[in-house]
Short mmCIF file of C-alpha atoms in Angstrom, two decimals:
data_model
loop_
_atom_site.label_atom_id
_atom_site.label_comp_id
_atom_site.label_asym_id
_atom_site.label_seq_id
_atom_site.Cartn_x
_atom_site.Cartn_y
_atom_site.Cartn_z
CA MET A 116 250.29 5.26 -80.01
CA LYS A 117 249.88 7.55 -77.14
CA PRO A 118 248.71 10.83 -78.33
CA ALA A 119 251.16 13.66 -77.91
CA GLN A 120 250.55 15.61 -74.54
CA PRO A 121 249.70 19.36 -75.21
CA PRO A 122 252.65 21.65 -74.36
CA GLN A 123 252.48 23.37 -71.01
CA TRP A 124 251.33 26.79 -72.18
CA MET A 125 248.10 25.01 -73.39
CA ARG A 126 247.67 23.03 -70.18
CA GLN A 127 247.80 26.15 -68.14
CA ARG A 128 244.52 27.41 -66.56
CA GLU A 129 242.96 30.46 -68.16
CA ARG A 130 242.73 32.92 -65.25
CA SER A 131 240.74 35.79 -66.97
CA HIS A 132 237.13 36.16 -66.50
CA PRO A 133 234.91 38.05 -69.08
CA GLY A 134 233.00 39.88 -66.38
CA ALA A 135 236.00 41.07 -64.82
CA LEU A 136 237.45 42.13 -68.09
CA ARG A 137 234.36 44.20 -68.89
CA PHE A 138 234.45 45.84 -65.63
CA MET A 139 238.03 46.85 -66.10
CA VAL A 140 237.26 48.15 -69.74
CA TRP A 141 234.39 50.17 -68.01
CA ILE A 142 236.82 51.71 -65.43
CA SER A 143 239.39 52.32 -68.08
CA LEU A 144 237.19 54.12 -70.60
CA THR A 145 235.06 56.00 -68.02
CA LEU A 146 237.68 57.18 -65.60
CA GLY A 147 240.60 57.08 -67.83
CA ARG A 148 243.97 55.45 -68.17
CA PRO A 149 245.57 56.66 -64.88
CA ILE A 150 242.75 55.34 -62.77
CA GLY A 151 242.89 52.04 -64.68
CA ARG A 152 246.52 51.53 -64.21
CA LEU A 153 246.03 52.16 -60.53
CA VAL A 154 243.65 49.34 -60.36
CA LEU A 155 245.93 47.33 -62.54
CA ARG A 156 248.73 47.49 -59.77
CA PHE A 157 246.38 45.47 -57.44
CA VAL A 158 245.39 43.08 -60.36
CA ALA A 159 249.29 42.50 -60.92
CA LEU A 160 249.93 41.87 -57.13
CA TYR A 161 247.16 39.22 -57.03
CA PHE A 162 248.71 37.24 -59.92
CA VAL A 163 252.17 37.39 -58.37
CA LEU A 164 250.85 36.15 -54.93
CA PHE A 165 248.51 33.44 -56.37
CA SER A 166 250.10 32.04 -59.51
CA PRO A 167 253.15 30.10 -58.07
CA GLN A 168 253.65 28.14 -61.42
CA ALA A 169 253.92 31.25 -63.50
CA ARG A 170 255.88 32.94 -60.68
CA ARG A 171 258.61 30.18 -60.93
CA ALA A 172 258.72 30.14 -64.68
CA GLY A 173 258.90 33.96 -64.71
CA ARG A 174 261.83 33.71 -62.13
CA ASP A 175 263.79 31.23 -64.42
CA TYR A 176 263.38 33.60 -67.49
CA LEU A 177 264.40 36.61 -65.56
CA ARG A 178 267.46 34.89 -64.23
CA ARG A 179 268.56 34.38 -67.88
CA ALA A 180 267.48 37.71 -69.24
CA LEU A 181 268.78 39.89 -66.38
CA GLY A 182 272.21 37.71 -65.80
CA ARG A 183 271.40 37.67 -61.98
CA ALA A 184 269.08 36.31 -59.52
CA PRO A 185 265.74 38.22 -59.75
CA THR A 186 264.09 39.93 -56.74
CA TRP A 187 260.44 39.90 -56.02
CA SER A 188 260.28 43.43 -57.37
CA ASP A 189 261.71 42.07 -60.52
CA GLY A 190 258.90 39.46 -60.67
CA TYR A 191 256.33 41.94 -59.86
CA ARG A 192 257.36 44.52 -62.56
CA HIS A 193 257.50 41.50 -65.04
CA VAL A 194 253.76 40.73 -64.46
CA PHE A 195 252.79 44.48 -64.21
CA SER A 196 254.34 45.05 -67.60
CA PHE A 197 252.31 42.11 -68.91
CA ALA A 198 249.05 43.54 -67.32
CA SER A 199 249.97 47.09 -68.69
CA THR A 200 250.17 45.74 -72.46
CA VAL A 201 246.65 43.70 -71.88
CA HIS A 202 245.17 47.08 -70.41
CA ASP A 203 246.42 49.12 -73.08
CA ARG A 204 244.55 47.02 -75.44
CA VAL A 205 241.39 48.92 -74.45
CA TYR A 206 242.65 51.97 -75.80
CA LEU A 207 244.49 50.67 -78.94
CA LEU A 208 241.37 48.64 -79.94
CA ASN A 209 239.25 51.81 -79.56
CA ASP A 210 241.83 53.65 -81.92
CA ARG A 211 243.09 55.81 -79.14
CA PHE A 212 246.55 56.03 -80.52
CA ASP A 213 246.79 59.69 -79.40
CA LEU A 214 247.40 58.36 -75.89
CA PHE A 215 250.69 56.77 -76.59
CA ASP A 216 254.20 57.79 -77.60
CA ILE A 217 255.12 55.15 -80.06
CA THR A 218 258.52 55.07 -81.81
CA PHE A 219 258.98 53.30 -85.15
CA VAL A 220 262.29 51.48 -85.72
CA GLY A 221 262.98 49.87 -89.18
CA ASP A 222 259.61 50.38 -90.77
CA GLN A 223 261.22 51.93 -93.82
CA ALA A 224 262.84 48.55 -94.71
CA LEU A 225 259.58 46.86 -94.37
CA HIS A 226 257.90 49.63 -96.60
CA ASP A 227 260.58 49.05 -99.36
CA ALA A 228 260.08 45.33 -99.21
CA LEU A 229 256.31 45.75 -99.88
CA LYS A 230 257.18 47.91 -103.01
CA ARG A 231 259.10 45.13 -104.35
CA HIS A 232 256.51 42.31 -103.66
CA PRO A 233 253.11 42.41 -102.18
CA GLY A 234 252.76 41.16 -98.73
CA ALA A 235 255.19 40.16 -96.07
CA LEU A 236 255.37 37.76 -93.00
CA LEU A 237 255.94 39.26 -89.66
CA LEU A 238 257.16 36.81 -87.17
CA GLY A 239 256.99 38.02 -83.43
CA ALA A 240 256.86 36.50 -80.02
CA HIS A 241 254.99 36.86 -76.83
CA LEU A 242 257.11 39.95 -76.50
CA GLY A 243 255.57 43.40 -75.43
CA SER A 244 252.44 44.32 -77.19
CA PHE A 245 251.15 42.87 -80.64
CA GLU A 246 248.19 45.39 -80.57
CA VAL A 247 250.68 48.33 -80.90
CA LEU A 248 251.26 47.10 -84.51
CA ARG A 249 247.96 48.61 -85.45
CA ALA A 250 249.37 51.87 -85.12
CA MET A 251 251.32 51.22 -88.24
CA ALA A 252 248.80 48.88 -90.08
CA HIS A 253 245.88 51.44 -89.53
CA VAL A 254 247.40 54.70 -88.90
CA ARG A 255 251.00 55.45 -90.32
CA ALA A 256 250.97 52.94 -93.32
CA ARG A 257 247.43 51.90 -94.02
CA VAL A 258 248.43 48.41 -94.61
CA PRO A 259 245.94 45.65 -94.08
CA LEU A 260 247.01 43.15 -91.38
CA ALA A 261 245.87 39.57 -90.79
CA MET A 262 246.98 37.40 -87.79
CA MET A 263 247.54 33.57 -87.96
CA MET A 264 246.82 31.64 -84.72
CA TYR A 265 245.48 28.56 -83.31
CA GLU A 266 241.59 28.38 -83.26
CA GLU A 267 241.37 28.19 -79.39
CA ASN A 268 243.62 31.23 -79.22
CA ALA A 269 241.43 32.87 -81.87
CA ARG A 270 238.36 32.21 -79.81
CA LYS A 271 239.79 33.65 -76.77
CA ILE A 272 241.08 36.81 -78.53
CA ASN A 273 237.44 37.36 -80.13
CA ALA A 274 235.94 37.24 -76.63
CA ILE A 275 238.63 39.80 -75.52
CA LEU A 276 237.90 41.86 -78.55
CA HIS A 277 234.10 41.78 -78.10
CA ALA A 278 234.38 42.72 -74.51
CA ILE A 279 236.78 45.54 -75.13
CA ASN A 280 235.06 47.07 -78.40
CA PRO A 281 232.02 45.02 -79.91
CA GLY A 282 232.85 46.65 -83.12
CA ALA A 283 236.53 45.61 -83.36
CA GLN A 284 237.31 43.27 -85.85
CA GLN A 285 240.52 41.00 -86.06
CA ASP A 286 241.29 39.42 -89.38
CA VAL A 287 242.33 35.85 -88.46
CA VAL A 288 243.66 32.97 -90.32
CA GLY A 289 243.34 29.70 -88.44
CA LEU A 290 246.32 27.32 -87.96
CA GLY A 291 246.36 23.67 -88.27
CA HIS A 292 243.84 23.34 -91.41
CA PRO A 293 244.88 22.07 -94.81
CA ASP A 294 244.02 25.34 -96.44
CA SER A 295 245.85 27.64 -93.74
CA MET A 296 248.74 28.18 -95.86
CA LEU A 297 246.48 29.00 -98.96
CA LYS A 298 244.45 31.45 -97.01
CA ALA A 299 247.61 33.04 -95.90
CA ARG A 300 249.25 33.09 -99.45
CA ASP A 301 245.98 34.88 -100.50
CA LYS A 302 246.15 37.52 -98.00
CA LEU A 303 249.78 38.17 -98.92
CA ASP A 304 248.95 38.41 -102.60
CA ALA A 305 246.43 41.07 -101.58
CA GLY A 306 249.05 42.94 -99.94
CA TYR A 307 248.50 41.99 -96.42
CA LEU A 308 251.03 41.87 -93.68
CA VAL A 309 250.49 38.46 -92.16
CA GLY A 310 251.67 38.18 -88.52
CA LEU A 311 252.43 35.11 -86.54
CA LEU A 312 253.83 34.66 -83.03
CA ALA A 313 256.64 31.92 -83.41
CA ASP A 314 257.77 31.17 -79.84
CA ARG A 315 255.04 28.64 -79.04
CA SER A 316 254.10 25.40 -80.56
CA LEU A 317 251.56 22.56 -80.47
CA ALA A 318 252.14 18.94 -79.32
CA ASN A 319 252.42 17.53 -82.86
CA ASP A 320 254.55 20.60 -84.26
CA SER A 321 258.03 19.71 -85.53
CA THR A 322 260.52 21.77 -83.89
CA ALA A 323 264.26 22.70 -84.22
CA GLU A 324 266.78 23.57 -81.40
CA CYS A 325 268.14 27.18 -81.24
CA MET A 326 270.33 28.87 -78.76
CA PHE A 327 268.25 31.26 -76.97
CA LEU A 328 269.43 33.22 -73.77
CA GLY A 329 272.53 31.30 -73.45
CA ALA A 330 270.84 27.85 -73.63
CA PRO A 331 269.21 25.21 -76.08
CA ALA A 332 265.39 25.76 -76.57
CA ARG A 333 263.09 24.43 -79.32
CA PHE A 334 261.18 26.67 -81.58
CA ALA A 335 258.41 25.55 -84.20
CA LEU A 336 259.65 24.86 -87.69
CA GLY A 337 256.09 25.53 -89.17
CA PRO A 338 256.06 29.18 -89.54
CA TRP A 339 259.49 29.12 -91.44
CA ARG A 340 258.55 25.99 -93.54
CA MET A 341 255.55 28.14 -94.68
CA ALA A 342 257.51 31.32 -95.30
CA ALA A 343 259.95 29.28 -97.45
CA MET A 344 257.20 27.51 -99.37
CA LEU A 345 255.40 30.92 -99.83
CA ARG A 346 258.66 32.53 -100.96
CA ARG A 347 258.11 35.66 -98.84
CA PRO A 348 260.39 38.16 -96.95
CA VAL A 349 260.30 37.56 -93.24
CA PHE A 350 260.52 40.41 -90.76
CA PHE A 351 260.77 40.22 -87.08
CA MET A 352 258.39 42.25 -85.24
CA ALA A 353 258.08 43.57 -81.67
CA GLY A 354 256.09 46.15 -79.78
CA LEU A 355 258.12 46.57 -76.88
CA TYR A 356 256.68 48.28 -73.90
CA LEU A 357 259.04 50.98 -72.38
CA GLY A 358 256.95 52.07 -69.37
CA GLY A 359 254.33 54.68 -68.83
CA ASN A 360 252.59 55.24 -72.41
CA ARG A 361 255.73 54.64 -74.36
CA TYR A 362 256.14 51.91 -77.02
CA GLU A 363 258.72 51.01 -79.50
CA LEU A 364 257.63 49.32 -82.58
CA ARG A 365 260.43 47.46 -84.26
CA PHE A 366 260.92 45.59 -87.50
CA GLU A 367 264.08 43.71 -88.75
CA GLN A 368 264.32 41.68 -92.01
CA LEU A 369 265.45 38.02 -90.96
CA ALA A 370 265.27 36.43 -94.30
CA ASP A 371 263.94 36.63 -97.94
CA PHE A 372 262.87 33.21 -99.04
CA SER A 373 261.80 34.85 -102.51
CA THR A 374 265.42 34.27 -103.51
CA VAL A 375 266.12 30.79 -102.05
CA GLU A 376 266.01 27.79 -104.16
CA ARG A 377 264.34 24.66 -102.87
CA SER A 378 267.70 22.72 -102.53
CA GLY A 379 268.72 25.47 -100.18
CA ARG A 380 265.54 25.79 -98.06
CA ASP A 381 266.69 23.84 -94.97
CA ALA A 382 269.67 25.65 -94.66
CA ALA A 383 267.90 28.96 -94.99
CA ILE A 384 265.44 28.12 -92.40
CA ALA A 385 268.13 26.98 -90.05
CA GLN A 386 269.86 30.39 -90.35
CA ALA A 387 266.61 32.19 -90.33
CA MET A 388 265.44 30.45 -86.97
CA GLN A 389 268.69 31.13 -85.27
CA ALA A 390 268.70 34.81 -86.27
CA TYR A 391 265.10 34.88 -85.02
CA ALA A 392 266.22 33.55 -81.56
CA ASP A 393 269.37 35.89 -81.52
CA ARG A 394 267.10 38.77 -82.13
CA LEU A 395 264.62 37.68 -79.42
CA SER A 396 267.50 37.25 -76.95
CA GLU A 397 268.68 40.61 -77.64
CA LEU A 398 265.59 42.28 -77.14
CA CYS A 399 264.72 40.31 -73.86
CA ARG A 400 268.03 41.47 -72.43
CA ARG A 401 267.43 45.04 -73.59
CA ALA A 402 263.68 44.99 -72.19
CA PRO A 403 263.66 42.03 -69.93
CA TYR A 404 260.08 42.52 -68.39
CA ASN A 405 258.52 42.29 -71.93
CA TRP A 406 258.51 38.65 -72.62
CA PHE A 407 255.29 36.99 -71.51
CA ASN A 408 255.67 33.15 -71.56
CA PHE A 409 254.83 32.25 -68.12
CA PHE A 410 255.80 28.49 -68.48
CA ASP A 411 258.89 26.38 -68.54
CA PHE A 412 260.08 27.48 -71.85
CA TRP A 413 263.62 25.58 -71.67
CA HIS A 414 262.49 22.21 -70.29
CA ARG A 415 258.79 22.28 -71.57
CA THR A 416 257.09 19.11 -71.26
#
């Protein structure tokens, strides 16, 4: 049997370079965020001009999110928003939360859930900034945080972390191993928030179809099956970038599998997945330049 082909997002060439990243970190920490953002405008322009495949995919997404044909400036703003969230990691990973105006929405419901049961699953997307979640995990609530991700992604993230701040530590649980769910369970039992970005999948992942931005799209089933087996509450998470130094960190409960019997799991999973896709659609329309999947999401091959 012919092995399954990796999805498009895994086949796209990585365009970042550690040397360039370290140079950008030096500019940002030495000359300050305003100068760093000035340089960032030229970086964003470069990617808009010389990444035609990503540009086409971005236009398809923006057409759905904006409800109109996107302009060239829409495409540039989309890329610049992505570059801004990557750039702000320099400060967030160095605990410079004082530089940002962060609004919290729905975090009280998450705190209440943690009081009833240790640990919760946070299912997000490539929407806005995940690093801004550190503002709650390390400053506001002092809740330990672990991230589940594929090992190749973990390797790239660790390289970025080392370039930005050699002392920064990312608690990562690798996906795709027989003991991945057991390690996630141990983190949850210890009171951790365990985060996972649920809008991408691997070639061999089982998927289910949901309506997303007005059209059918396929999302990975694995995160939801894990949540059901671990019998945990699931919250949607998003760190929306609102421009300048403003972020909105949002939490909304999608499901509580601690109360779902085994016979009702499939129906509960389907309902939770569509709720996830609905919430993602809503936020993509509200903050359209925040979704950073620059590949053909609806017709992925």
